[in-house]
Amino acid sequence: MTTLVLLLGDQLSKNLSSLRKANKAEDRVLMCEVMEEATYVKHHKKKIAFLFSAMRHFAEDLREEGWQVNYVKLDDPNNTGSFTGEVERAVSAWKPDKLLLTEPAEWRVRQMVDGWSEAFSLPVSVLPDDRFIADHEEFNSWANGRKQLRMEYFYREMRRKTGLLMNGPEPEGGKWNYDSENRKPAKADLFMPEPKQFKPDAITQEVLNLVEIRFGNHFGDLEPFWFAVTAEQAQVSLDHFLYAALPSFGDYQDAMLVGEKFLYHSLLSAYINAGLLDPLDVCRRVETEYRKGRVPLNAAEGFIRQIIGWREYVRGIYWLKMPDYVRENFFAASRKLPQFYWTGETDMKCLSEAITQTKEEAYAHHIQRLMVTGNFAMLAGVDPHEVHEWYLAVYADAYEWVELPNTLGMSQFGDGGLLGSKPYAASGNYINKMSDYCKHCRFDVKQKTGEDACPFNALYWDFLVRNQNKLANNPRLGQVYRTWNKMDKAKRDEYLASANTFLASLD
Ligand code: FAD
Ligand code: DLZ
Ligand code: SF4
């Protein structure tokens, strides 16, 4: 009995359910670099290079441990270019009795896999991905019958389940959530840790050459390339984060500074999502730092919440709501994504900073994604599907299961409020409070209308007025609409005219 074990590019974990089930002596592992995966959206060059290099290193590791691995490189002349084509080729070459894999993380790939048993007349066994803390049934039964699916309540379940930061049945420190302590604006003279950087080895160098040749027209800078590409290197990055950045992670989680791309963020998402780091292990390491007294509770709790709360929750939402979720468009927004999302060339300093660093690093931190690029796209009325495809392409950590609920749901309110009770809409005031961007901007954040006014200010009101029929009954926006209605008519007209002039300049 030979089993063909298909291992996908975001399944680079030694404790993967398919590898645990397989037999090293008899079974064959198939890994393949395929054009279809690299181009279903045109991924950032660095993202493709990271994944191909991490896949090649992982295949080497498996071979050293005695696995038989068939690794198909992108430029293999027989490469068919798709998972389905490569599985078909492997099935006809090796005549396995069965195909085994851990469930794909994305709906698109799951659909492919579901057609294979019939297409290849072969039993296909799909195992749960138990690198996640909650399985699909657990999330669905939590969600079932609830009017609102608030992350906070799901997160508490995950705290109880894992025992992370718990004292028996009580949350550490008496509160579940310390977010109110986590909104400090950063100052430019703070000590900023540098992220851990790794020199490309021969495998990575070969991949960099390949990516430059085959994906030269994709968005993003390929070099300098310094990502971790093995589990060992990712552990070094984790150690470095725990030591250098975690103590201030909570305080400055929402802050933004010109020229500071990373602040106190972990930069671990690409490694966790590809499987190089185990999310629960990462959280346990963070808890240990807190228990040793090295980091404050607001930092440890804030970090752990992002992983066992948000990360698990968005995955649950994705599988609960797909396939219709991807086409939701609550505001019926239809504008094309502005061209500057691909170049960073705009006078709006907040946007040029977030987009330029995205181009350079395939990275922006959460508040840049949510309150700068996301907020702008929503206020400007950009089609959420275009916004979704942009985020999916440009970030090294982006896979649809995690990106889509964050983009379409949290940042664009495209699902009408499944993830948040009101849209994350903000004027320039918010960005000014949390960053020093406005000091370096050609627009004036204090001016409300006119050519030199911060465009976010008029766009904010224009968005609310444009979508009044959908939002006016939202209890959390009652006060905002009352303020608008009390404003004198000339002022209101000025806001709308300013927004219209700006929006026309985008077209
Ligand atoms: P840190 O700030 O150090 O946070 C620690 C970890 O928590 C992250 O590594 C990540 O694993 C997890 N995390 C934090 N926030 C979230 C969240 N909202 N959802 C899921 N996990 C979270 N994250 C992705 O991993 N992939 C995406 O494609 C993605 N797309 C996003 C799109 C938008 C519009 C927004 C607003 C957020 C998106 N996020 C996404 C969430 C978040 O922005 C990134 O996880 C984070 O910026 C990664 O950087 P970091 O590792 O330095 O995170
Ligand atoms: C993102 C990605 C890319 C760019 N290329 C590959 C690839 O060539 N081979 C592969 O196995 N996986 C790749 N991936 C990751 C997959 O898209 C991901 O594993 C699936 O979408 C399931 O989440
Ligand atoms: Fe952004 Fe407005 Fe501030 Fe300029 S003034 S950086 S456009 S928020």
XYZ file of C-alpha atoms and ligand atoms in Angstrom:
591
model
C 0.000 0.000 0.000
C 1.579 3.284 -1.063
C 0.061 6.588 -0.108
C 0.773 9.805 -1.963
C 1.014 12.626 0.574
C 0.379 16.038 -0.983
C 1.979 18.805 1.034
C 0.940 22.392 0.237
C 3.091 25.490 0.482
C 1.509 26.697 3.731
C 1.840 23.287 5.404
C 5.544 23.429 6.259
C 5.163 21.861 9.715
C 6.775 18.631 10.853
C 3.808 17.851 13.103
C 1.292 18.246 10.252
C -1.631 15.816 10.547
C -0.880 14.234 7.130
C 2.776 13.587 8.011
C 1.802 12.123 11.386
C -0.507 9.700 9.639
C 1.874 8.761 6.793
C 4.502 6.062 6.824
C 7.993 7.368 6.167
C 9.277 4.052 4.846
C 6.550 3.419 2.282
C 4.781 6.622 1.342
C 5.803 9.408 -1.008
C 5.488 13.113 -0.359
C 4.665 15.433 -3.263
C 5.472 19.131 -3.112
C 5.169 21.382 -6.149
C 5.788 24.950 -7.195
C 2.987 25.779 -9.615
C 2.162 28.839 -11.732
C -1.515 28.674 -10.826
C -0.773 29.326 -7.147
C 1.739 32.064 -7.889
C -0.607 33.909 -10.255
C -4.266 33.448 -9.167
C -3.482 36.900 -7.875
C -0.114 38.357 -8.860
C 1.633 37.869 -5.521
C 4.410 40.177 -4.342
C 7.798 38.922 -5.561
C 9.069 38.578 -1.990
C 6.087 36.467 -1.004
C 6.700 33.990 -3.839
C 10.430 33.883 -3.056
C 9.743 33.320 0.648
C 7.361 30.473 0.014
C 9.406 28.710 -2.671
C 12.566 28.946 -0.588
C 10.795 27.767 2.583
C 9.229 24.884 0.611
C 12.617 23.832 -0.829
C 14.258 23.942 2.595
C 11.413 21.956 4.115
C 11.685 19.294 1.396
C 15.433 19.004 2.127
C 14.699 18.552 5.845
C 12.145 15.858 5.150
C 14.608 14.009 2.902
C 17.273 14.172 5.595
C 14.778 12.598 7.979
C 14.300 9.709 5.567
C 11.127 10.733 3.686
C 10.857 10.123 -0.042
C 10.007 13.530 -1.400
C 9.190 14.384 -4.972
C 9.731 18.117 -5.243
C 8.631 19.710 -8.521
C 10.352 23.009 -9.193
C 8.603 25.738 -11.150
C 11.016 25.432 -14.065
C 10.805 21.634 -14.302
C 9.987 21.133 -18.015
C 7.262 18.627 -17.129
C 5.574 20.909 -14.589
C 1.904 21.194 -15.574
C 1.412 24.429 -13.609
C -1.386 23.381 -11.259
C -1.970 21.227 -8.185
C -4.468 19.126 -10.125
C -2.015 18.577 -12.992
C 0.825 17.653 -10.636
C -1.292 15.235 -8.619
C -2.471 13.637 -11.858
C 1.130 13.256 -13.054
C 2.246 11.745 -9.735
C -0.720 9.362 -9.648
C 0.019 8.034 -13.102
C 3.760 7.731 -12.398
C 3.576 5.994 -8.980
C 0.133 4.384 -8.955
C -0.532 5.050 -5.279
C -3.457 3.373 -3.511
C -4.522 6.546 -1.822
C -3.998 10.306 -1.695
C -3.571 11.863 1.733
C -3.423 15.518 2.694
C -4.128 17.942 5.478
C -7.106 20.092 4.541
C -6.203 23.117 2.424
C -6.587 26.435 4.182
C -8.402 28.083 1.290
C -11.813 27.419 -0.227
C -10.453 27.590 -3.777
C -8.006 24.728 -3.182
C -10.521 22.722 -1.148
C -12.836 22.819 -4.194
C -10.037 21.403 -6.362
C -9.286 18.619 -3.891
C -12.955 17.645 -3.676
C -12.920 16.798 -7.381
C -9.860 14.549 -7.282
C -11.250 11.277 -6.001
C -13.587 11.006 -8.955
C -11.142 12.448 -11.484
C -8.328 10.053 -10.536
C -10.439 7.086 -9.344
C -8.524 7.147 -6.091
C -9.552 7.404 -2.426
C -8.649 10.861 -1.129
C -8.277 11.278 2.614
C -8.397 14.859 3.932
C -7.363 15.325 7.565
C -8.227 18.296 9.797
C -5.559 20.953 10.182
C -4.969 20.698 13.917
C -2.390 23.473 13.943
C -5.460 25.616 14.614
C -6.826 25.623 18.144
C -10.503 25.439 17.200
C -11.751 23.039 14.558
C -14.623 23.884 12.195
C -17.263 22.114 14.291
C -16.188 23.943 17.436
C -16.400 27.346 15.769
C -19.696 26.563 14.085
C -21.304 25.400 17.298
C -20.050 28.540 19.064
C -21.489 30.685 16.240
C -24.726 28.764 15.930
C -27.731 30.698 17.187
C -25.751 33.827 18.139
C -27.064 37.100 16.749
C -23.635 38.693 16.840
C -20.335 36.914 16.405
C -18.082 39.054 18.549
C -14.416 38.058 18.639
C -14.136 38.937 22.320
C -16.476 36.140 23.444
C -14.878 33.569 21.179
C -11.465 34.642 22.479
C -12.536 33.942 26.058
C -13.477 30.408 25.018
C -10.011 29.976 23.534
C -8.374 31.286 26.728
C -10.329 28.725 28.746
C -9.538 25.962 26.274
C -5.784 26.610 26.149
C -5.390 27.791 29.750
C -3.247 30.676 28.454
C -3.056 33.536 30.977
C -5.617 31.861 33.226
C -5.705 31.427 36.981
C -8.040 28.501 37.247
C -11.325 29.793 35.818
C -10.298 33.465 36.127
C -8.348 35.542 33.608
C -4.901 36.626 34.757
C -5.100 40.037 36.461
C -8.896 39.860 36.710
C -9.656 41.219 33.234
C -9.876 39.408 29.899
C -8.695 42.299 27.778
C -6.147 45.070 28.427
C -6.585 46.894 25.128
C -7.419 50.185 26.828
C -3.742 50.340 27.880
C -2.524 49.676 24.340
C -3.144 52.890 22.432
C -0.052 54.992 23.012
C 1.256 57.027 20.086
C 4.975 56.301 19.552
C 7.656 58.966 19.682
C 10.469 59.087 17.170
C 13.127 59.012 19.909
C 12.053 55.651 21.319
C 14.482 52.755 20.961
C 13.276 50.691 17.993
C 14.341 47.080 17.685
C 15.519 45.986 14.229
C 13.896 42.814 12.898
C 16.064 39.711 12.700
C 17.480 39.431 9.166
C 18.924 36.353 7.444
C 21.405 36.238 4.595
C 20.098 34.258 1.588
C 21.831 30.859 1.260
C 22.360 29.000 -2.036
C 18.794 27.641 -2.093
C 17.297 31.086 -1.536
C 19.638 32.632 -4.087
C 18.494 30.157 -6.730
C 14.878 31.004 -5.909
C 15.575 34.737 -6.089
C 16.990 34.294 -9.594
C 13.950 32.262 -10.626
C 11.488 34.804 -9.229
C 13.244 37.704 -10.922
C 13.019 35.938 -14.281
C 9.519 34.472 -14.021
C 7.719 37.078 -11.919
C 9.624 40.242 -12.789
C 6.376 42.049 -13.642
C 4.759 41.332 -10.256
C 4.437 44.074 -7.636
C 7.145 44.586 -5.045
C 10.877 44.680 -4.463
C 12.552 41.285 -4.469
C 15.703 42.429 -2.737
C 17.053 42.920 -0.182
C 15.596 39.566 0.884
C 16.092 38.725 4.559
C 13.146 36.544 5.624
C 13.590 33.401 7.692
C 13.033 30.403 5.416
C 13.395 27.501 7.869
C 11.739 26.581 11.149
C 15.089 27.108 12.938
C 15.462 30.622 11.559
C 11.849 31.415 12.401
C 12.591 30.323 16.004
C 15.502 32.785 16.055
C 13.103 35.517 14.892
C 10.685 34.552 17.652
C 13.440 34.632 20.306
C 14.502 38.031 19.045
C 10.941 39.381 19.204
C 10.403 38.060 22.752
C 13.586 39.721 23.913
C 13.644 42.974 21.959
C 10.087 43.995 21.102
C 7.446 42.132 23.119
C 7.832 44.255 26.285
C 6.641 47.333 24.331
C 4.323 45.475 21.918
C 1.141 46.381 23.801
C 1.926 50.029 24.450
C 2.711 50.896 20.839
C 0.568 48.357 18.992
C -1.467 51.060 17.225
C 1.324 53.589 16.660
C 2.829 54.680 13.315
C 6.000 56.649 12.578
C 7.609 57.905 9.382
C 10.463 55.606 8.341
C 9.689 53.030 11.073
C 8.226 50.066 9.261
C 8.084 47.563 12.080
C 8.007 49.321 15.486
C 7.393 46.664 18.162
C 5.498 44.200 15.983
C 6.588 40.584 15.792
C 6.787 40.104 11.984
C 5.896 36.491 12.638
C 2.651 36.200 10.660
C 4.248 34.966 7.414
C 6.157 32.298 9.377
C 3.132 31.199 11.399
C 0.830 31.074 8.368
C 3.278 29.014 6.305
C 3.752 26.565 9.185
C 7.324 27.439 10.214
C 6.101 28.409 13.679
C 3.321 26.817 15.679
C 0.804 29.444 16.874
C 0.165 27.792 20.233
C 3.905 27.371 20.918
C 4.413 31.053 20.151
C 1.687 31.971 22.657
C 3.148 29.698 25.332
C 6.543 31.348 24.874
C 4.891 34.750 25.298
C 3.095 33.603 28.447
C 6.386 32.318 29.880
C 7.961 35.754 29.374
C 5.088 37.268 31.327
C 5.286 34.666 34.121
C 9.038 35.363 34.409
C 8.207 39.037 34.917
C 9.983 40.145 31.735
C 6.950 41.622 29.982
C 3.861 43.408 31.258
C 0.437 41.812 31.162
C -0.971 44.280 28.597
C 1.740 43.192 26.121
C 1.377 39.443 26.716
C -2.423 39.498 26.713
C -2.566 41.813 23.675
C -0.275 39.538 21.698
C -1.940 36.276 22.705
C -5.358 37.759 21.835
C -4.204 38.450 18.274
C -3.367 34.792 17.792
C -5.833 32.692 19.770
C -8.512 35.374 19.398
C -8.374 37.177 16.056
C -6.475 34.600 14.033
C -8.711 31.713 15.069
C -11.857 33.811 14.835
C -11.257 35.042 11.254
C -10.555 31.501 10.150
C -13.864 30.406 11.690
C -15.736 33.229 9.943
C -14.090 32.388 6.610
C -15.193 28.764 6.624
C -18.612 29.632 8.027
C -19.360 32.202 5.326
C -17.586 30.995 2.190
C -18.150 30.803 -0.746
C -20.615 33.736 -0.847
C -18.526 35.879 1.496
C -15.976 36.848 -1.144
C -18.619 38.662 -3.231
C -20.275 40.612 -0.400
C -20.432 44.365 -0.970
C -22.669 45.995 1.651
C -22.178 49.551 0.375
C -22.327 48.518 -3.309
C -19.000 50.323 -3.716
C -17.680 50.309 -7.260
C -14.663 52.606 -7.608
C -11.494 51.111 -9.087
C -8.527 50.786 -6.761
C -6.460 53.968 -7.236
C -3.282 53.433 -9.217
C -1.122 54.749 -6.358
C -1.810 51.536 -4.403
C 0.697 49.980 -6.828
C 3.283 52.760 -6.747
C 3.028 54.596 -3.435
C 3.079 57.817 -5.443
C 0.665 60.094 -3.656
C 1.063 63.300 -1.680
C -0.815 61.731 1.232
C 2.105 60.835 3.473
C 0.256 58.185 5.484
C -0.649 56.301 2.311
C 2.721 56.749 0.637
C 4.483 55.419 3.772
C 2.226 52.374 4.136
C 2.266 51.501 0.428
C 5.990 52.130 -0.118
C 6.947 49.881 2.766
C 4.485 47.272 1.488
C 6.299 47.404 -1.843
C 9.693 47.125 -0.142
C 8.940 44.528 2.533
C 5.647 42.772 1.666
C 4.735 43.944 5.170
C 2.687 46.624 6.881
C 1.430 46.364 10.418
C -2.184 46.077 11.447
C -3.052 49.737 11.953
C -1.462 50.719 8.653
C -3.562 48.045 6.914
C -6.743 48.921 8.790
C -6.669 52.667 9.364
C -4.579 53.926 6.451
C -4.938 51.833 3.259
C -8.163 50.121 4.397
C -9.833 53.245 5.781
C -8.977 55.258 2.668
C -10.353 52.600 0.285
C -13.615 52.361 2.227
C -14.091 56.145 2.484
C -13.347 56.548 -1.217
C -15.902 53.861 -2.118
C -13.500 51.373 -3.711
C -14.998 48.019 -4.736
C -14.175 45.717 -1.788
C -13.303 42.882 -4.152
C -10.525 44.985 -5.676
C -9.339 45.881 -2.196
C -9.386 42.202 -1.215
C -7.315 41.173 -4.230
C -4.763 43.872 -3.480
C -4.247 42.731 0.133
C -4.101 39.100 -0.962
C -1.359 39.886 -3.459
C 0.867 42.313 -1.599
C 1.488 40.828 1.873
C 3.810 37.910 2.556
C 1.395 36.594 5.193
C -1.693 36.745 2.963
C -3.833 33.673 2.374
C -7.496 34.104 1.642
C -8.697 32.442 4.885
C -7.070 35.150 7.005
C -6.919 38.066 4.571
C -10.537 38.056 3.366
C -12.362 38.460 6.709
C -9.805 41.065 7.765
C -10.158 43.039 4.526
C -13.707 42.596 3.364
C -15.150 42.247 6.856
C -13.109 44.216 9.337
C -11.640 46.936 7.159
C -14.274 47.482 4.414
C -17.475 46.603 6.362
C -18.350 44.734 3.169
C -20.286 42.124 5.138
C -22.482 44.771 6.773
C -21.121 44.267 10.266
C -20.394 40.616 10.961
C -16.956 41.384 12.387
C -17.421 44.863 13.752
C -20.362 46.775 15.149
C -19.497 49.837 13.050
C -17.210 50.645 10.129
C -13.579 51.510 10.938
C -14.048 54.921 9.323
C -11.876 57.769 10.559
C -10.915 61.276 9.563
C -7.339 62.563 9.515
C -7.604 63.250 13.222
C -7.145 59.576 14.118
C -4.041 59.212 11.937
C -2.628 62.408 13.396
C -3.181 61.137 16.934
C -1.492 57.778 16.334
C 1.391 58.866 14.075
C 3.761 61.618 13.009
C 2.741 61.234 9.362
C 0.748 64.475 9.226
C 3.798 66.546 10.233
C 5.490 65.340 7.048
C 2.492 65.689 4.749
C 1.752 68.326 2.128
C -1.882 68.347 3.337
C -2.973 70.040 6.539
C -4.791 67.701 8.877
C -6.387 70.619 10.744
C -8.013 72.065 7.627
C -11.380 70.504 6.943
C -12.078 71.502 3.359
C -10.308 73.020 0.391
C -7.275 72.148 -1.689
C -4.815 71.907 1.169
C -7.086 70.125 3.631
C -6.362 66.517 4.573
C -8.507 64.507 2.110
C -9.569 62.090 4.868
C -11.564 64.891 6.554
C -14.054 65.541 3.763
C -14.053 61.887 2.626
C -15.125 60.835 6.120
C -18.329 62.912 5.960
C -18.923 62.107 2.321
C -18.761 58.382 3.137
C -21.258 58.752 5.988
C -23.652 60.817 3.898
C -23.330 58.513 0.865
C -24.207 55.514 3.014
C -26.694 57.160 5.341
C -29.525 54.788 4.385
C -27.353 51.837 5.458
C -25.750 53.322 8.569
C -28.068 55.909 10.118
C -29.794 53.315 12.308
C -26.513 51.998 13.677
C -26.658 52.901 17.387
C -22.908 53.514 17.486
C -23.204 56.159 14.764
C -26.200 58.050 16.145
C -24.063 60.802 17.657
C -22.008 61.193 14.478
C -25.105 61.682 12.324
C -26.540 64.127 14.879
C -23.337 66.179 14.593
C -23.682 66.191 10.804
C -27.323 67.187 10.927
C -26.564 70.066 13.314
C -23.808 71.454 11.095
C -24.815 74.511 9.067
C -25.732 73.825 5.481
C -22.933 75.869 3.929
C -20.363 73.863 5.907
C -21.935 70.569 4.909
C -21.963 71.615 1.250
C -18.308 72.551 1.513
C -17.419 69.100 2.858
C -19.290 67.339 0.078
C -17.864 69.591 -2.619
C -14.338 69.060 -1.300
C -14.806 65.303 -1.266
C -16.226 65.348 -4.805
C -13.320 67.360 -6.147
C -10.867 64.969 -4.517
C -12.678 61.843 -5.741
C -12.845 63.221 -9.261
C -9.070 63.667 -9.154
C -8.715 59.929 -8.457
C -10.574 58.912 -11.630
P 1.794 41.431 15.235
O 1.232 42.794 15.347
O 3.107 41.178 15.855
O 0.689 40.432 15.821
C 1.017 39.127 16.282
C 0.359 38.045 15.492
O -1.032 38.038 15.710
C 0.526 38.122 13.990
O 1.768 37.580 13.586
C -0.652 37.331 13.480
O -0.342 35.956 13.444
C -1.712 37.554 14.553
N -2.690 38.562 14.168
C -2.718 39.847 14.547
N -3.843 40.449 14.098
C -4.519 39.519 13.397
C -5.749 39.538 12.686
N -6.510 40.619 12.616
N -6.114 38.404 12.052
C -5.358 37.284 12.110
N -4.197 37.216 12.797
C -3.794 38.320 13.426
N -2.925 38.854 8.827
C -2.417 37.794 8.185
O -1.766 36.950 8.806
N -2.601 37.621 6.839
C -3.299 38.529 6.102
O -3.452 38.358 4.911
C -3.834 39.676 6.757
N -4.527 40.612 6.065
C -5.012 41.713 6.719
C -5.744 42.658 5.988
C -6.263 43.760 6.621
C -7.066 44.773 5.844
C -6.084 43.929 8.002
C -6.660 45.114 8.703
C -5.369 43.006 8.738
C -4.824 41.874 8.112
N -4.109 40.903 8.821
C -3.617 39.812 8.161
C -3.950 40.993 10.285
C -2.689 41.723 10.761
O -2.616 42.981 10.154
C -1.419 40.925 10.500
O -1.550 39.637 11.044
C -0.216 41.572 11.156
O -0.071 42.902 10.704
C 1.034 40.772 10.858
O 2.170 41.425 11.341
P 2.946 40.902 12.632
O 3.302 39.477 12.486
O 4.055 41.869 12.892
O 1.804 41.018 13.705
C 0.908 31.186 -2.011
C 1.516 30.031 -2.728
C 2.309 30.254 -3.859
C 2.638 31.615 -4.330
N 2.833 29.231 -4.544
C 2.628 27.961 -4.129
C 3.144 26.851 -4.855
O 3.758 26.999 -5.890
N 2.949 25.625 -4.342
C 2.251 25.404 -3.201
O 2.142 24.250 -2.769
N 1.708 26.434 -2.544
C 1.875 27.699 -2.975
N 1.320 28.735 -2.308
C 0.491 28.452 -1.139
C -0.854 27.923 -1.561
O -1.524 28.889 -2.340
C -1.638 27.489 -0.323
O -1.032 26.365 0.215
C -3.042 27.148 -0.668
O -3.691 28.273 -1.139
C -3.823 26.592 0.515
O -3.945 27.595 1.515
Fe -2.644 61.340 5.920
Fe -4.165 63.532 6.073
Fe -2.208 63.172 7.803
Fe -1.650 63.716 5.235
S -2.668 65.054 6.697
S -0.670 62.157 6.535
S -3.311 62.646 4.198
S -4.000 61.895 7.589
